[in-house]
Amino acid sequence: MNDKIYKIILFIAALIMPVVCGGVVYALVTDAYEAFEHFGFFKFLTSSEWSYTEGAEQYGALPFITGTLMTTLLALIFCIPFSLPVALFVGEYFKGTKVAAVLSTVTDLLAGIPSIIYGLWGFYTLRPLIMALNISPQGSGVLTASLVLAIMIVPYAASLSAEFIKMVPNDLKEGAYSLGATRAEVVRKVVFPVAGSGIFSSYILAIGRALGETMTVTMLIGNTNNIPDSITSTGNSMASIIANQFGEADDLRLSSLIAIGLILFLITALINMIGKIMIKRARIA
């Protein structure tokens, strides 16, 4: 009897998550329907206008989709040269040593720092530096937000990549060493091919983390409702436009913001799903 009750409790607990997820999707779709019905789904996605003048309201998600993709892709580009060496350091070259343990602890600590702290650091330290270097007159912009986002996702990418690197069988590496391969050749010709799909999936999941970042991007991207024409331009991401305007929005404007939230939800879910599939394939291999 106790075993049956235990199974029922486990089943109910497991059922809660898909129910909650379904509820979130239902609420987003229901509240976003007015915007999609008024503007049309594809027109809403491709329009660059964002005007809440009464009687002539025009809302489109393109500037915010562009800002989100630009900051995320730039953050990934900045992240790789730092996260991959950390992963190799912890997972291969100094695996099992005290130095690797300390570095791994510090990396995990960085992952746990609240995003508002990163935003404050970026605003008061990095932004003045960008201005001092004459990279951007206002300091804020896509580049500044991307740099801080990169620092935020390095721990995720590095930790996951290190785990996949540690999973490479020692027999394969020892076989390569016995044939006269150097450490660099083992990494290049054995570790990367075997752990490659796992490393790739770690960056996919890091992208998912960067896509939904709100406070850091809101503080650093400049918050202008236009399509950025360069990496030093100001703009808005999907998360930042919602954070900036949700409190004062109503009717069609509110529905448009929720529609942007739905689009962000779908993009993030798709990327996370791809990452999960890649991780599963890496474990099977």
GROMACS .gro file of C-alpha atoms in nm:
model
  285
    1MET     CA    1   0.000   0.000   0.000
    2ASN     CA    2   0.278   0.242   0.089
    3ASP     CA    3   0.452   0.166  -0.241
    4LYS     CA    4   0.134   0.248  -0.436
    5ILE     CA    5   0.092   0.577  -0.250
    6TYR     CA    6   0.457   0.661  -0.314
    7LYS     CA    7   0.415   0.594  -0.687
    8ILE     CA    8   0.102   0.810  -0.699
    9ILE     CA    9   0.284   1.097  -0.527
   10LEU     CA   10   0.574   1.066  -0.772
   11PHE     CA   11   0.336   1.058  -1.068
   12ILE     CA   12   0.154   1.371  -0.949
   13ALA     CA   13   0.484   1.552  -0.886
   14ALA     CA   14   0.611   1.455  -1.233
   15LEU     CA   15   0.282   1.566  -1.390
   16ILE     CA   16   0.304   1.914  -1.241
   17MET     CA   17   0.584   2.032  -1.472
   18PRO     CA   18   0.413   1.961  -1.809
   19VAL     CA   19   0.089   2.105  -1.668
   20VAL     CA   20   0.270   2.425  -1.564
   21CYS     CA   21   0.447   2.445  -1.901
   22GLY     CA   22   0.117   2.395  -2.083
   23GLY     CA   23  -0.042   2.663  -1.866
   24VAL     CA   24   0.235   2.910  -1.950
   25VAL     CA   25   0.197   2.845  -2.323
   26TYR     CA   26  -0.182   2.874  -2.302
   27ALA     CA   27  -0.163   3.205  -2.114
   28LEU     CA   28   0.090   3.350  -2.356
   29VAL     CA   29  -0.103   3.242  -2.665
   30THR     CA   30  -0.434   3.369  -2.523
   31ASP     CA   31  -0.297   3.709  -2.426
   32ALA     CA   32  -0.092   3.748  -2.746
   33TYR     CA   33  -0.383   3.659  -2.974
   34GLU     CA   34  -0.510   4.019  -2.996
   35ALA     CA   35  -0.176   4.144  -3.135
   36PHE     CA   36  -0.146   3.860  -3.387
   37GLU     CA   37  -0.507   3.907  -3.496
   38HIS     CA   38  -0.467   4.284  -3.535
   39PHE     CA   39  -0.133   4.291  -3.718
   40GLY     CA   40  -0.102   3.939  -3.854
   41PHE     CA   41   0.160   3.693  -3.728
   42PHE     CA   42   0.417   3.738  -4.005
   43LYS     CA   43   0.367   4.115  -4.027
   44PHE     CA   44   0.422   4.138  -3.653
   45LEU     CA   45   0.745   3.941  -3.689
   46THR     CA   46   0.877   4.148  -3.980
   47SER     CA   47   0.759   4.499  -3.891
   48SER     CA   48   1.015   4.740  -3.748
   49GLU     CA   49   0.766   5.001  -3.624
   50TRP     CA   50   0.698   5.047  -3.255
   51SER     CA   51   0.467   5.340  -3.200
   52TYR     CA   52   0.210   5.363  -2.922
   53THR     CA   53   0.051   5.689  -3.037
   54GLU     CA   54  -0.317   5.662  -2.957
   55GLY     CA   55  -0.523   5.597  -3.267
   56ALA     CA   56  -0.217   5.504  -3.477
   57GLU     CA   57  -0.061   5.221  -3.283
   58GLN     CA   58   0.192   5.014  -3.475
   59TYR     CA   59   0.387   4.733  -3.315
   60GLY     CA   60   0.644   4.501  -3.465
   61ALA     CA   61   0.895   4.261  -3.312
   62LEU     CA   62   1.175   4.279  -3.572
   63PRO     CA   63   1.398   4.536  -3.390
   64PHE     CA   64   1.386   4.332  -3.071
   65ILE     CA   65   1.440   3.997  -3.241
   66THR     CA   66   1.740   4.151  -3.419
   67GLY     CA   67   1.876   4.298  -3.095
   68THR     CA   68   1.835   3.966  -2.916
   69LEU     CA   69   2.007   3.766  -3.190
   70MET     CA   70   2.292   4.019  -3.225
   71THR     CA   71   2.371   4.029  -2.853
   72THR     CA   72   2.344   3.651  -2.821
   73LEU     CA   73   2.563   3.568  -3.121
   74LEU     CA   74   2.825   3.826  -3.024
   75ALA     CA   75   2.824   3.693  -2.668
   76LEU     CA   76   2.884   3.342  -2.804
   77ILE     CA   77   3.173   3.465  -3.021
   78PHE     CA   78   3.333   3.636  -2.720
   79CYS     CA   79   3.261   3.337  -2.496
   80ILE     CA   80   3.429   3.059  -2.697
   81PRO     CA   81   3.794   3.182  -2.670
   82PHE     CA   82   3.762   3.188  -2.290
   83SER     CA   83   3.532   2.898  -2.208
   84LEU     CA   84   3.703   2.636  -2.428
   85PRO     CA   85   4.051   2.683  -2.275
   86VAL     CA   86   3.897   2.667  -1.927
   87ALA     CA   87   3.719   2.344  -2.022
   88LEU     CA   88   4.043   2.191  -2.156
   89PHE     CA   89   4.233   2.307  -1.847
   90VAL     CA   90   3.983   2.150  -1.606
   91GLY     CA   91   3.880   1.847  -1.811
   92GLU     CA   92   4.205   1.740  -1.976
   93TYR     CA   93   4.536   1.909  -1.898
   94PHE     CA   94   4.496   1.942  -1.519
   95LYS     CA   95   4.213   1.696  -1.457
   96GLY     CA   96   4.197   1.584  -1.093
   97THR     CA   97   4.447   1.839  -0.962
   98LYS     CA   98   4.387   2.099  -0.689
   99VAL     CA   99   4.439   2.379  -0.941
  100ALA     CA  100   4.158   2.241  -1.158
  101ALA     CA  101   3.934   2.204  -0.851
  102VAL     CA  102   3.991   2.568  -0.753
  103LEU     CA  103   3.927   2.691  -1.107
  104SER     CA  104   3.614   2.477  -1.130
  105THR     CA  105   3.488   2.623  -0.801
  106VAL     CA  106   3.550   2.979  -0.917
  107THR     CA  107   3.373   2.906  -1.246
  108ASP     CA  108   3.071   2.768  -1.062
  109LEU     CA  109   3.073   3.076  -0.838
  110LEU     CA  110   3.057   3.303  -1.142
  111ALA     CA  111   2.755   3.108  -1.265
  112GLY     CA  112   2.574   3.178  -0.938
  113ILE     CA  113   2.622   3.555  -0.931
  114PRO     CA  114   2.286   3.737  -0.986
  115SER     CA  115   2.252   3.904  -1.324
  116ILE     CA  116   2.186   4.244  -1.167
  117ILE     CA  117   2.540   4.236  -1.024
  118TYR     CA  118   2.682   4.180  -1.370
  119GLY     CA  119   2.464   4.462  -1.497
  120LEU     CA  120   2.590   4.704  -1.233
  121TRP     CA  121   2.951   4.607  -1.305
  122GLY     CA  122   2.896   4.656  -1.676
  123PHE     CA  123   2.724   4.992  -1.625
  124TYR     CA  124   2.978   5.145  -1.387
  125THR     CA  125   3.299   4.978  -1.510
  126LEU     CA  126   3.272   4.852  -1.866
  127ARG     CA  127   3.050   5.128  -2.006
  128PRO     CA  128   3.290   5.412  -1.903
  129LEU     CA  129   3.578   5.210  -2.049
  130ILE     CA  130   3.395   5.176  -2.382
  131MET     CA  131   3.342   5.553  -2.380
  132ALA     CA  132   3.705   5.625  -2.287
  133LEU     CA  133   3.824   5.412  -2.580
  134ASN     CA  134   3.594   5.607  -2.817
  135ILE     CA  135   3.429   5.284  -2.927
  136SER     CA  136   3.085   5.424  -2.856
  137PRO     CA  137   2.993   5.779  -2.751
  138GLN     CA  138   2.716   5.669  -2.514
  139GLY     CA  139   2.894   5.359  -2.383
  140SER     CA  140   2.575   5.154  -2.389
  141GLY     CA  141   2.488   4.940  -2.688
  142VAL     CA  142   2.489   4.593  -2.840
  143LEU     CA  143   2.866   4.552  -2.791
  144THR     CA  144   2.860   4.640  -2.420
  145ALA     CA  145   2.565   4.412  -2.350
  146SER     CA  146   2.729   4.130  -2.548
  147LEU     CA  147   3.057   4.154  -2.358
  148VAL     CA  148   2.885   4.122  -2.020
  149LEU     CA  149   2.658   3.846  -2.151
  150ALA     CA  150   2.969   3.659  -2.266
  151ILE     CA  151   3.113   3.674  -1.914
  152MET     CA  152   2.782   3.544  -1.780
  153ILE     CA  153   2.763   3.239  -2.010
  154VAL     CA  154   3.132   3.140  -1.989
  155PRO     CA  155   3.074   2.935  -1.669
  156TYR     CA  156   2.786   2.739  -1.826
  157ALA     CA  157   2.974   2.658  -2.145
  158ALA     CA  158   3.302   2.583  -1.967
  159SER     CA  159   3.152   2.355  -1.700
  160LEU     CA  160   2.944   2.149  -1.944
  161SER     CA  161   3.227   2.125  -2.197
  162ALA     CA  162   3.468   2.010  -1.925
  163GLU     CA  163   3.230   1.730  -1.826
  164PHE     CA  164   3.210   1.603  -2.183
  165ILE     CA  165   3.588   1.623  -2.221
  166LYS     CA  166   3.629   1.413  -1.904
  167MET     CA  167   3.396   1.151  -2.057
  168VAL     CA  168   3.642   1.073  -2.340
  169PRO     CA  169   3.769   0.716  -2.275
  170ASN     CA  170   4.129   0.700  -2.154
  171ASP     CA  171   4.194   0.400  -2.381
  172LEU     CA  172   4.151   0.617  -2.689
  173LYS     CA  173   4.392   0.880  -2.560
  174GLU     CA  174   4.648   0.626  -2.442
  175GLY     CA  175   4.634   0.457  -2.781
  176ALA     CA  176   4.710   0.788  -2.949
  177TYR     CA  177   5.000   0.855  -2.710
  178SER     CA  178   5.143   0.510  -2.779
  179LEU     CA  179   5.155   0.596  -3.148
  180GLY     CA  180   5.363   0.905  -3.071
  181ALA     CA  181   5.093   1.173  -3.069
  182THR     CA  182   5.158   1.490  -2.874
  183ARG     CA  183   4.915   1.632  -2.617
  184ALA     CA  184   4.789   1.890  -2.865
  185GLU     CA  185   4.737   1.621  -3.131
  186VAL     CA  186   4.543   1.404  -2.885
  187VAL     CA  187   4.318   1.698  -2.802
  188ARG     CA  188   4.270   1.787  -3.167
  189LYS     CA  189   4.230   1.437  -3.314
  190VAL     CA  190   4.080   1.239  -3.026
  191VAL     CA  191   3.918   1.462  -2.763
  192PHE     CA  192   3.741   1.706  -2.996
  193PRO     CA  193   3.601   1.441  -3.237
  194VAL     CA  194   3.469   1.226  -2.949
  195ALA     CA  195   3.340   1.508  -2.726
  196GLY     CA  196   3.257   1.746  -3.010
  197SER     CA  197   2.879   1.699  -3.010
  198GLY     CA  198   2.869   1.743  -2.632
  199ILE     CA  199   3.080   2.058  -2.647
  200PHE     CA  200   2.857   2.191  -2.923
  201SER     CA  201   2.547   2.121  -2.713
  202SER     CA  202   2.699   2.309  -2.418
  203TYR     CA  203   2.722   2.621  -2.632
  204ILE     CA  204   2.366   2.568  -2.754
  205LEU     CA  205   2.247   2.566  -2.391
  206ALA     CA  206   2.462   2.872  -2.318
  207ILE     CA  207   2.285   3.049  -2.605
  208GLY     CA  208   1.953   2.961  -2.443
  209ARG     CA  209   2.078   3.121  -2.122
  210ALA     CA  210   2.182   3.440  -2.304
  211LEU     CA  211   1.859   3.473  -2.503
  212GLY     CA  212   1.639   3.528  -2.200
  213GLU     CA  213   1.871   3.751  -1.997
  214THR     CA  214   1.678   4.060  -1.891
  215MET     CA  215   1.830   4.291  -1.631
  216THR     CA  216   2.188   4.295  -1.762
  217VAL     CA  217   2.077   4.364  -2.119
  218THR     CA  218   1.822   4.625  -2.006
  219MET     CA  219   2.092   4.818  -1.821
  220LEU     CA  220   2.349   4.808  -2.102
  221ILE     CA  221   2.188   4.784  -2.448
  222GLY     CA  222   2.066   5.146  -2.464
  223ASN     CA  223   1.689   5.076  -2.486
  224THR     CA  224   1.607   5.232  -2.823
  225ASN     CA  225   1.333   5.082  -3.040
  226ASN     CA  226   1.528   5.063  -3.362
  227ILE     CA  227   1.715   4.793  -3.553
  228PRO     CA  228   2.087   4.821  -3.460
  229ASP     CA  229   2.293   4.901  -3.769
  230SER     CA  230   2.625   4.809  -3.604
  231ILE     CA  231   2.754   4.641  -3.290
  232THR     CA  232   2.816   4.979  -3.128
  233SER     CA  233   2.458   5.098  -3.185
  234THR     CA  234   2.193   5.102  -2.917
  235GLY     CA  235   1.886   4.884  -2.937
  236ASN     CA  236   1.654   4.659  -2.740
  237SER     CA  237   1.620   4.287  -2.690
  238MET     CA  238   1.293   4.100  -2.655
  239ALA     CA  239   1.348   4.067  -2.281
  240SER     CA  240   1.450   4.429  -2.228
  241ILE     CA  241   1.154   4.580  -2.417
  242ILE     CA  242   0.918   4.375  -2.199
  243ALA     CA  243   1.099   4.482  -1.881
  244ASN     CA  244   1.094   4.849  -1.984
  245GLN     CA  245   0.734   4.883  -2.098
  246PHE     CA  246   0.527   4.609  -1.937
  247GLY     CA  247   0.438   4.814  -1.628
  248GLU     CA  248   0.276   5.096  -1.826
  249ALA     CA  249   0.128   4.894  -2.114
  250ASP     CA  250  -0.236   4.808  -2.171
  251ASP     CA  251  -0.470   4.677  -2.441
  252LEU     CA  252  -0.296   4.629  -2.778
  253ARG     CA  253   0.046   4.736  -2.652
  254LEU     CA  254   0.029   4.487  -2.366
  255SER     CA  255  -0.079   4.212  -2.603
  256SER     CA  256   0.215   4.297  -2.832
  257LEU     CA  257   0.461   4.270  -2.545
  258ILE     CA  258   0.317   3.933  -2.447
  259ALA     CA  259   0.343   3.826  -2.812
  260ILE     CA  260   0.713   3.913  -2.801
  261GLY     CA  261   0.738   3.705  -2.483
  262LEU     CA  262   0.575   3.413  -2.664
  263ILE     CA  263   0.823   3.442  -2.952
  264LEU     CA  264   1.112   3.449  -2.705
  265PHE     CA  265   0.969   3.145  -2.528
  266LEU     CA  266   0.946   2.950  -2.855
  267ILE     CA  267   1.298   3.045  -2.966
  268THR     CA  268   1.446   2.952  -2.629
  269ALA     CA  269   1.253   2.624  -2.614
  270LEU     CA  270   1.370   2.531  -2.964
  271ILE     CA  271   1.735   2.603  -2.883
  272ASN     CA  272   1.718   2.413  -2.553
  273MET     CA  273   1.556   2.119  -2.729
  274ILE     CA  274   1.837   2.111  -2.984
  275GLY     CA  275   2.090   2.119  -2.700
  276LYS     CA  276   1.918   1.831  -2.519
  277ILE     CA  277   1.916   1.622  -2.836
  278MET     CA  278   2.288   1.688  -2.888
  279ILE     CA  279   2.367   1.593  -2.527
  280LYS     CA  280   2.170   1.269  -2.566
  281ARG     CA  281   2.362   1.182  -2.882
  282ALA     CA  282   2.692   1.260  -2.710
  283ARG     CA  283   2.610   1.022  -2.423
  284ILE     CA  284   2.506   0.745  -2.662
  285ALA     CA  285   2.833   0.788  -2.853
   0.00000   0.00000   0.00000
